[in-house]
XYZ file of C-alpha atoms in Angstrom:
594
model
C 47.180 14.902 -7.095
C 49.969 17.598 -5.517
C 49.307 18.553 -2.104
C 51.481 16.958 0.595
C 50.597 16.852 4.016
C 47.710 15.583 7.213
C 43.950 16.588 5.838
C 41.957 19.676 4.058
C 42.884 23.089 5.466
C 42.492 26.281 3.451
C 46.559 27.279 4.577
C 47.218 25.200 2.478
C 48.361 23.576 -1.647
C 44.919 21.951 -2.522
C 44.621 19.881 -5.591
C 42.480 22.504 -8.528
C 40.170 19.252 -8.832
C 38.756 20.099 -5.112
C 39.291 24.429 -5.725
C 36.734 24.617 -8.216
C 33.864 25.333 -6.691
C 30.528 25.587 -9.137
C 30.815 28.944 -9.420
C 34.403 29.290 -11.133
C 33.228 26.887 -12.995
C 30.116 29.103 -14.558
C 32.682 32.143 -14.881
C 35.014 30.332 -16.634
C 35.182 32.090 -20.563
C 37.125 28.370 -21.642
C 34.424 26.494 -19.515
C 32.486 24.833 -23.171
C 35.872 24.569 -24.756
C 38.124 23.354 -22.144
C 35.121 21.565 -19.646
C 36.569 17.877 -21.275
C 39.590 18.066 -20.825
C 39.611 19.176 -17.017
C 37.490 16.465 -16.523
C 39.453 14.256 -17.747
C 42.333 15.146 -16.024
C 40.601 15.432 -12.416
C 39.509 11.792 -13.710
C 42.901 11.035 -14.049
C 43.738 13.213 -10.614
C 41.071 10.969 -8.294
C 42.366 7.173 -9.982
C 45.699 8.849 -8.972
C 43.992 9.044 -5.218
C 42.644 5.803 -5.177
C 46.092 4.379 -6.156
C 47.843 5.685 -3.665
C 45.568 3.487 -1.145
C 48.201 0.591 -1.989
C 51.482 2.515 -1.730
C 53.316 3.981 1.011
C 52.107 7.190 0.582
C 48.011 6.745 1.028
C 47.794 11.051 1.884
C 45.223 11.741 -1.702
C 42.852 9.323 -1.114
C 42.251 9.685 2.991
C 41.971 13.894 1.535
C 39.186 12.273 -0.392
C 37.926 10.481 2.495
C 38.270 13.652 4.520
C 35.882 15.522 1.770
C 32.490 13.119 2.095
C 33.238 13.165 6.140
C 32.779 16.830 6.346
C 28.816 18.067 7.405
C 28.871 21.112 6.701
C 25.788 21.641 4.180
C 25.761 25.250 4.546
C 29.517 25.690 2.789
C 29.748 26.349 -0.896
C 32.699 25.691 -1.821
C 32.718 22.565 0.133
C 29.358 21.243 -1.462
C 30.872 21.464 -4.375
C 33.724 19.589 -3.441
C 32.035 16.982 -2.781
C 29.512 16.964 -5.298
C 32.289 17.260 -7.347
C 34.340 14.264 -6.476
C 31.099 12.334 -6.649
C 30.680 12.784 -9.961
C 34.349 11.349 -11.216
C 34.059 8.466 -8.854
C 31.568 7.773 -10.995
C 33.495 7.429 -13.787
C 36.294 5.251 -11.844
C 34.586 2.728 -10.305
C 36.461 0.478 -12.289
C 39.150 1.188 -9.579
C 37.472 0.341 -7.016
C 38.659 -2.084 -4.553
C 36.431 -3.820 -1.756
C 40.116 -4.407 0.478
C 42.153 -0.693 -0.115
C 39.448 1.528 -0.240
C 37.132 0.173 2.390
C 36.961 3.446 4.086
C 35.570 5.557 1.121
C 32.874 2.334 0.303
C 31.630 2.093 3.428
C 31.650 6.615 3.771
C 30.011 6.135 0.503
C 27.045 3.417 0.999
C 26.579 5.246 4.888
C 25.547 8.418 2.509
C 22.359 9.573 4.703
C 20.189 11.465 1.133
C 18.134 13.271 3.388
C 21.234 14.901 5.200
C 22.783 16.654 1.780
C 21.061 19.321 -0.899
C 20.109 18.088 -3.777
C 23.005 18.292 -6.477
C 24.628 16.130 -3.774
C 22.056 13.636 -3.704
C 21.708 13.492 -7.560
C 25.995 13.017 -8.008
C 25.354 10.250 -5.298
C 23.147 8.111 -7.127
C 24.488 8.550 -9.927
C 27.611 7.180 -8.133
C 25.596 4.742 -6.521
C 23.900 3.151 -9.897
C 27.563 2.721 -11.339
C 28.980 0.691 -8.375
C 26.353 -1.209 -8.890
C 25.958 -1.463 -12.451
C 29.706 -1.981 -13.519
C 30.405 -5.084 -10.496
C 28.302 -7.305 -9.531
C 30.707 -7.194 -5.915
C 28.828 -4.238 -4.847
C 25.085 -4.379 -6.583
C 23.412 -5.884 -2.507
C 25.555 -3.123 -1.187
C 23.611 -0.262 -3.334
C 20.427 -1.512 -3.061
C 20.988 -1.936 0.951
C 21.649 1.310 0.624
C 19.386 2.694 -1.118
C 16.767 1.105 0.481
C 17.519 1.991 3.805
C 17.497 5.691 2.871
C 13.675 5.006 1.375
C 12.555 3.480 5.067
C 14.367 6.475 6.466
C 11.999 8.955 5.099
C 11.332 11.758 7.363
C 7.600 11.133 8.410
C 6.669 14.953 6.001
C 8.613 15.417 2.901
C 8.787 19.107 1.558
C 8.574 19.417 -2.883
C 12.334 19.089 -2.787
C 12.815 15.341 -0.346
C 9.788 14.566 -2.673
C 11.784 14.786 -5.330
C 14.523 13.733 -4.319
C 12.809 10.298 -3.478
C 11.722 10.101 -6.905
C 15.359 10.452 -7.705
C 15.998 7.261 -5.545
C 13.210 4.843 -7.158
C 14.707 6.088 -10.244
C 18.206 4.845 -9.169
C 16.254 1.543 -8.274
C 14.362 1.205 -11.593
C 17.858 1.650 -13.194
C 19.568 -0.562 -11.268
C 16.705 -2.872 -12.188
C 16.702 -2.830 -15.963
C 20.920 -3.279 -16.102
C 21.611 -6.074 -14.126
C 18.719 -8.483 -14.173
C 18.498 -9.796 -10.694
C 18.221 -6.920 -9.121
C 14.351 -6.926 -8.129
C 14.867 -10.059 -6.739
C 17.600 -9.494 -4.505
C 15.616 -6.377 -4.096
C 12.737 -8.233 -2.656
C 15.131 -10.051 -0.523
C 15.999 -7.209 0.898
C 13.034 -5.809 1.869
C 11.752 -8.551 3.576
C 14.510 -9.128 6.166
C 13.649 -5.053 6.331
C 10.752 -5.377 7.115
C 9.517 -3.724 10.816
C 8.454 -6.309 13.137
C 4.990 -7.228 13.985
C 5.434 -4.563 17.455
C 6.465 -2.016 15.617
C 2.903 0.614 15.903
C 4.969 3.681 13.997
C 4.584 5.478 10.867
C 7.918 3.057 9.764
C 4.992 0.367 8.673
C 3.424 2.968 6.466
C 6.599 4.114 5.181
C 7.281 0.820 4.881
C 3.831 -0.263 2.752
C 4.191 2.892 0.625
C 7.900 2.002 -0.802
C 6.342 -1.449 -1.815
C 3.576 -0.700 -3.196
C 5.578 2.757 -5.696
C 8.160 -0.667 -6.992
C 4.840 -2.730 -7.758
C 3.350 -0.228 -9.727
C 7.306 0.237 -11.706
C 9.195 -1.717 -13.721
C 10.158 -3.448 -10.594
C 6.757 -5.100 -9.969
C 6.752 -6.989 -13.951
C 9.164 -9.393 -12.378
C 8.198 -9.513 -8.403
C 4.835 -7.629 -8.185
C 2.732 -10.684 -6.912
C 6.179 -11.580 -3.890
C 6.262 -7.257 -3.150
C 1.726 -7.325 -2.722
C 2.324 -11.444 -0.439
C 4.529 -9.455 1.465
C 1.613 -6.368 2.577
C -1.556 -9.171 2.742
C 0.431 -11.078 5.314
C 1.082 -8.089 7.299
C -2.482 -6.822 7.000
C -3.686 -10.250 7.755
C -1.617 -10.367 11.315
C -2.505 -6.962 12.066
C -5.823 -7.596 11.828
C -5.819 -11.100 13.638
C -4.021 -8.991 16.223
C -7.533 -6.931 17.148
C -8.427 -9.687 19.535
C -9.735 -6.771 21.499
C -12.491 -6.213 19.569
C -15.229 -7.190 22.008
C -17.332 -10.405 21.774
C -20.507 -10.351 19.540
C -23.257 -9.866 21.709
C -25.508 -13.458 21.542
C -28.765 -12.335 22.264
C -28.493 -9.579 20.096
C -29.499 -10.971 16.678
C -27.412 -10.920 13.083
C -29.277 -7.861 11.708
C -29.580 -6.246 14.734
C -25.840 -5.421 15.409
C -25.513 -3.122 12.184
C -25.066 -0.169 14.557
C -24.715 3.159 13.307
C -22.787 3.445 16.813
C -19.127 2.756 17.068
C -17.619 -0.270 18.636
C -16.177 1.904 21.641
C -20.343 2.490 22.872
C -20.509 -1.752 23.622
C -16.832 -2.468 24.753
C -17.912 -3.837 28.296
C -16.281 -2.724 31.890
C -12.322 -3.051 32.428
C -11.411 -3.211 29.133
C -10.244 0.638 28.799
C -7.111 -0.909 28.010
C -7.223 -3.207 25.750
C -9.150 0.217 23.841
C -6.733 1.988 23.712
C -4.471 -1.164 22.055
C -7.645 -1.691 19.603
C -7.391 1.611 18.401
C -3.508 2.249 17.086
C -3.816 -0.745 15.750
C -7.224 -0.306 14.274
C -5.575 3.192 13.254
C -2.157 1.753 11.416
C -4.261 -0.602 9.711
C -6.707 2.311 8.579
C -3.866 3.844 6.459
C -2.115 1.018 5.070
C -5.871 -0.079 3.959
C -5.732 3.582 2.214
C -2.334 2.867 1.144
C -3.788 0.435 -0.632
C -6.704 1.322 -1.825
C -4.742 4.409 -3.651
C -2.611 1.910 -5.036
C -5.027 -0.072 -6.704
C -6.653 3.378 -8.707
C -3.347 4.007 -9.555
C -3.004 0.912 -11.274
C -6.493 1.727 -12.692
C -5.077 4.485 -14.116
C -2.120 2.890 -15.592
C -4.540 0.557 -17.734
C -3.103 -2.619 -15.131
C -5.069 -2.776 -12.460
C -6.848 -6.407 -14.429
C -3.782 -7.644 -14.346
C -3.271 -7.169 -10.590
C -6.983 -8.185 -9.841
C -5.564 -11.935 -10.568
C -2.063 -12.002 -7.944
C -4.499 -10.365 -5.656
C -7.241 -13.497 -6.634
C -4.496 -15.627 -6.427
C -3.340 -14.459 -3.244
C -6.680 -14.480 -1.699
C -7.510 -17.755 -2.524
C -4.206 -19.055 -0.556
C -3.336 -16.566 2.590
C -7.449 -15.107 3.279
C -9.666 -17.733 2.445
C -7.449 -20.049 4.461
C -7.731 -18.073 7.273
C -10.261 -17.947 9.609
C -12.333 -14.749 9.562
C -10.462 -11.798 8.243
C -12.512 -8.940 8.446
C -10.713 -6.216 6.969
C -7.969 -7.335 3.968
C -10.609 -8.829 1.654
C -11.463 -5.208 0.804
C -8.658 -4.917 -1.263
C -10.377 -6.991 -3.719
C -14.065 -6.087 -2.596
C -12.869 -1.593 -3.986
C -10.216 -3.482 -6.960
C -14.175 -5.313 -8.157
C -15.678 -1.455 -7.342
C -13.392 -0.024 -9.817
C -13.722 -1.782 -12.734
C -17.583 -4.085 -12.500
C -17.691 -5.414 -15.316
C -14.418 -7.428 -15.481
C -13.052 -7.254 -12.163
C -16.609 -7.408 -10.792
C -18.071 -9.990 -12.297
C -14.637 -12.264 -12.732
C -14.602 -12.402 -8.673
C -18.093 -14.018 -8.163
C -17.567 -16.472 -10.146
C -14.226 -17.556 -9.698
C -15.309 -17.824 -5.620
C -18.923 -19.582 -7.457
C -16.459 -21.809 -9.207
C -14.553 -22.307 -5.880
C -17.801 -23.975 -4.245
C -18.867 -25.503 -6.661
C -15.265 -27.495 -7.339
C -15.596 -30.359 -5.770
C -11.883 -30.817 -5.936
C -11.539 -28.124 -3.458
C -11.422 -28.410 0.328
C -14.052 -27.922 2.450
C -13.279 -25.402 4.583
C -11.760 -23.489 1.265
C -14.927 -24.031 -0.335
C -17.384 -23.139 2.802
C -15.045 -19.921 2.766
C -15.880 -19.396 -1.032
C -19.724 -19.225 -0.613
C -19.822 -17.384 2.261
C -17.614 -14.152 1.026
C -19.384 -15.114 -2.366
C -22.484 -14.652 -0.679
C -21.870 -11.412 1.640
C -19.828 -9.869 -1.248
C -23.650 -10.424 -3.622
C -25.290 -8.866 -1.074
C -23.028 -5.269 -0.827
C -21.901 -4.459 -3.817
C -24.224 -1.612 -4.573
C -22.079 -1.522 -8.594
C -23.318 -5.147 -9.191
C -26.248 -5.886 -11.828
C -29.222 -7.548 -11.635
C -29.407 -10.033 -13.819
C -25.667 -11.012 -12.937
C -26.755 -11.311 -9.642
C -29.899 -13.643 -11.132
C -27.616 -15.719 -12.631
C -25.444 -16.651 -9.852
C -28.102 -17.452 -7.773
C -29.997 -19.613 -9.912
C -26.585 -21.691 -10.533
C -26.217 -21.391 -6.944
C -30.066 -22.695 -6.550
C -29.162 -25.418 -8.953
C -26.480 -27.060 -7.307
C -28.873 -27.299 -4.123
C -31.557 -28.404 -5.559
C -29.994 -31.626 -7.614
C -28.068 -32.047 -4.155
C -28.062 -36.091 -3.550
C -26.886 -36.586 -0.448
C -26.840 -40.166 -0.284
C -24.405 -39.814 -3.734
C -20.905 -38.748 -4.039
C -22.081 -34.607 -3.888
C -20.320 -34.343 -0.358
C -20.498 -33.479 3.137
C -23.723 -31.568 3.815
C -22.437 -28.882 5.117
C -21.995 -28.132 1.257
C -26.019 -27.708 1.329
C -26.404 -25.524 4.149
C -24.062 -23.448 2.860
C -25.598 -22.435 -0.643
C -28.862 -22.424 0.815
C -27.654 -20.059 3.589
C -25.966 -17.570 0.880
C -29.234 -18.168 -1.340
C -31.023 -16.566 1.953
C -28.661 -14.026 2.329
C -27.957 -12.493 -0.309
C -32.332 -12.430 -0.894
C -32.096 -10.435 2.374
C -30.972 -8.116 1.241
C -31.620 -8.049 -3.032
C -35.364 -9.949 -2.417
C -36.997 -6.473 -3.855
C -34.968 -6.014 -7.204
C -34.764 -9.878 -7.751
C -39.317 -9.511 -8.022
C -39.323 -6.843 -9.478
C -38.060 -8.543 -12.639
C -40.434 -11.523 -13.455
C -37.720 -13.965 -15.127
C -35.305 -13.082 -12.703
C -38.209 -14.476 -10.280
C -38.360 -17.494 -12.790
C -35.087 -18.017 -12.010
C -35.982 -18.776 -8.500
C -39.027 -21.151 -8.752
C -36.863 -23.922 -7.645
C -36.207 -22.120 -4.587
C -39.248 -23.879 -2.735
C -38.123 -27.462 -2.860
C -34.388 -26.643 -2.288
C -36.217 -25.400 1.038
C -38.404 -28.140 1.648
C -35.460 -30.566 1.148
C -35.137 -33.406 3.718
C -31.678 -31.676 5.286
C -34.200 -29.689 6.364
C -31.709 -26.126 5.454
C -34.302 -23.793 7.557
C -34.215 -25.880 10.404
C -29.740 -25.650 9.864
C -29.082 -22.511 8.603
C -28.440 -18.960 10.351
C -32.051 -18.256 12.137
C -31.862 -15.102 11.704
C -30.993 -15.320 8.525
C -33.465 -17.927 8.046
C -36.159 -15.806 9.894
C -35.441 -12.225 7.142
C -35.630 -14.361 4.901
C -38.838 -16.234 5.252
C -40.551 -12.871 5.835
C -39.601 -11.305 2.792
C -40.012 -13.976 0.898
C -43.674 -13.845 2.683
C -44.208 -10.763 2.372
C -43.537 -11.056 -1.233
C -45.754 -14.503 -2.109
C -42.138 -16.039 -3.059
C -43.521 -19.454 -2.399
C -46.555 -21.552 -3.040
C -48.711 -21.625 -0.271
C -48.418 -26.089 0.715
C -47.371 -27.212 3.226
C -45.953 -24.188 6.214
C -43.037 -23.827 8.071
C -43.114 -22.085 11.123
C -41.042 -20.488 13.553
C -41.089 -19.337 17.270
C -38.291 -17.824 18.823
C -35.527 -19.726 16.344
C -33.524 -22.547 18.174
C -29.674 -22.908 16.625
C -28.370 -26.013 15.489
C -24.996 -27.111 15.751
C -24.964 -26.688 11.786
C -26.004 -23.247 12.509
C -23.837 -22.276 15.300
C -20.575 -23.481 12.798
C -21.970 -20.742 10.512
C -22.024 -18.282 13.075
C -22.481 -14.804 12.191
C -19.682 -13.852 10.484
C -20.336 -12.306 6.740
C -16.797 -11.638 5.154
C -17.378 -8.011 4.134
C -19.382 -6.337 6.474
C -19.578 -2.514 7.016
C -15.423 -2.295 7.548
C -15.988 1.074 10.748
C -12.291 2.667 9.628
C -12.323 6.202 10.005
C -11.079 6.900 6.759
C -10.707 3.638 4.368
C -13.880 3.350 4.845
C -14.507 6.984 2.550
C -13.366 4.031 -0.317
C -15.931 1.843 0.294
C -18.988 3.112 1.466
C -20.100 4.848 -1.874
C -20.638 0.883 -2.999
C -21.321 -0.513 -0.942
C -25.307 -1.337 0.726
C -26.267 -0.893 4.150
C -28.609 -2.424 6.028
C -29.758 0.659 5.821
C -30.728 1.245 2.062
C -32.381 -2.099 2.041
C -36.131 -1.933 0.503
C -37.881 -4.875 2.547
C -40.442 -5.818 0.943
C -42.720 -6.362 4.243
C -43.775 -3.007 6.604
C -41.630 -3.359 9.062
C -44.800 -2.835 11.872
C -45.930 -6.392 10.260
C -46.826 -8.691 12.904
C -46.558 -12.717 11.172
C -48.122 -15.041 11.810
C -46.881 -18.199 9.353
C -44.069 -18.218 7.175
C -45.573 -21.148 4.130
C -43.084 -22.754 1.593
C -43.617 -25.705 -1.161
C -43.800 -28.710 1.172
C -41.518 -31.849 -0.481
C -44.855 -34.652 -0.614
C -42.229 -37.444 -0.684
C -40.542 -36.210 2.547
C -42.520 -38.505 5.243
C -40.918 -41.630 3.348
C -37.617 -39.751 3.506
C -37.809 -39.809 7.191
C -39.576 -42.616 8.213
C -36.147 -44.392 8.620
C -34.605 -41.535 10.545
C -36.256 -41.107 13.857
C -34.064 -38.414 15.505
C -35.087 -36.273 11.890
C -38.595 -36.825 11.835
C -39.050 -35.629 15.862
C -37.798 -32.602 14.981
C -39.159 -31.968 11.339
C -42.425 -32.195 13.908
C -41.296 -29.834 16.020
C -41.499 -27.023 12.969
C -44.033 -27.977 10.605
C -46.759 -26.811 12.860
C -50.656 -25.076 12.339
C -50.648 -21.265 11.369
C -52.615 -21.339 14.520
C -48.498 -20.627 16.122
C -47.106 -17.271 16.189
C -44.013 -17.091 13.603
C -41.589 -15.426 15.817
C -42.086 -14.323 19.199
C -40.112 -11.327 19.152
C -40.574 -9.946 15.843
C -40.081 -6.254 17.035
C -36.109 -6.936 17.961
C -36.303 -8.649 14.220
C -37.619 -6.180 12.362
C -34.928 -3.408 13.384
C -32.136 -3.212 11.450
C -29.387 -0.682 11.853
C -27.605 -0.023 9.510
C -23.431 -1.560 10.530
C -22.649 -4.525 11.558
C -20.177 -5.168 14.415
C -17.443 -7.140 12.779
C -17.586 -10.785 14.618
C -14.042 -10.853 17.075
C -10.956 -12.240 15.109
C -10.092 -15.170 15.668
C -6.727 -16.964 15.299
C -5.126 -17.644 11.919
C -6.322 -21.307 10.787
């Protein structure tokens, strides 16, 4: 270095490499001949300046730091000098020392890429890559710097900014490829920088978008499962926070709640402030679900949807199935299945059924699994009837062979299986009965419903009512012994089941557009009976041994007599209400996580 004095000014001598502008280089006739020699000389000057930080005369080093501190982006010479300095520093990282060059490192790692022109940013990112990969000392600092810049991007990006954003992701990929521990360290940094639960702004959208882009890159091959776990946990947090959704009206039937109108129309007086908070949280969750759906589409286009589905199902089993009644995050699985019905769609139902049938699983997990299965089979427009019938047959066989006196487990499994069958048939009865061989598969259902555990009394009364109406109209059962219901009472078991079905319609404005093309709403169901028809009775095949079985249990025997009555009684006192089923179910209130 040749200059002396304090700072950089136009009136005094400056090193040749600092005075060289991009225009000077392009105009030089000897550029192609002398470029290598000139670059070598400049690198030598840089290293001398770095070495001067360890001596008494630190002027040359101070000039380097001051040059990077200049913020005048409109000055062509300054921009060219910063670009040149950064390029040559990337060839001198081995000469950087954290103790002697702290000011320079702080300035480099503190540069905000959105404040500089693209050519300076490109040179800066090359330097960051060199710093991170040459010595492990700066790896964490470099990853922190890149993540900070990703998360501090503006809400709207122009074409140049989107290009810069791709460069930052490319830098992370290069570092992760060259330094094996980098992906894990990167994810740790991202987890620590996660916006807190009170952050409902655009920052969380940017954060999730960044995570998903990393998952869909080479970094995802190493930490993709952990990235998706972080995202699902935040979706669950937001979903549970929507406790301000109004309580379900217990005077309405389950299917009566499937409404076309918005949830806000049922808001009770004095809940205006809750409605505002609900809208804010829901809008944010809606945006995050859209990002997640678009990510699944990109995975499908890249031929890796099956790989991502396996991760999602693992997280579903360990996070969502153990959560009490979430309403939104499970639609990630639903949408993945709709993108690939033959593989993901079939596997999802099969895995849920296997969980329910497994005696090694926890009771809550098993009952939740069959609830999800029933809702999924009912709502998935993309599922073929043949597959649907095969799953129903396995459920019917399980319930038919259920032995309450053996080691089959708690009766709740029997009731859960019966309710799942009836719920699915409420939506799919016509398509099943239209095919004789499918109808034949359900023949054992008659004996299941007349089991001594009395599923028609213990399952959700609204599901039972709708099922029996369609079963009678479709001739599903042989007439033998009648089961007629007036105003169906709720038992303790049916209250425990509640009216929650995991894939009730998604009411979000944007993300619903991804779901609705492959979703069956109640208004789409071709019911077998005439909606204006009045039902006097429903008759199913009776178990002739029931009376003997009930003999030792006076309470159970008395209950059976109450509902096994003659055909003279009315089937449903308010059949007009249960026969009208609009097309959207208002989602139930989300309780706290278990």
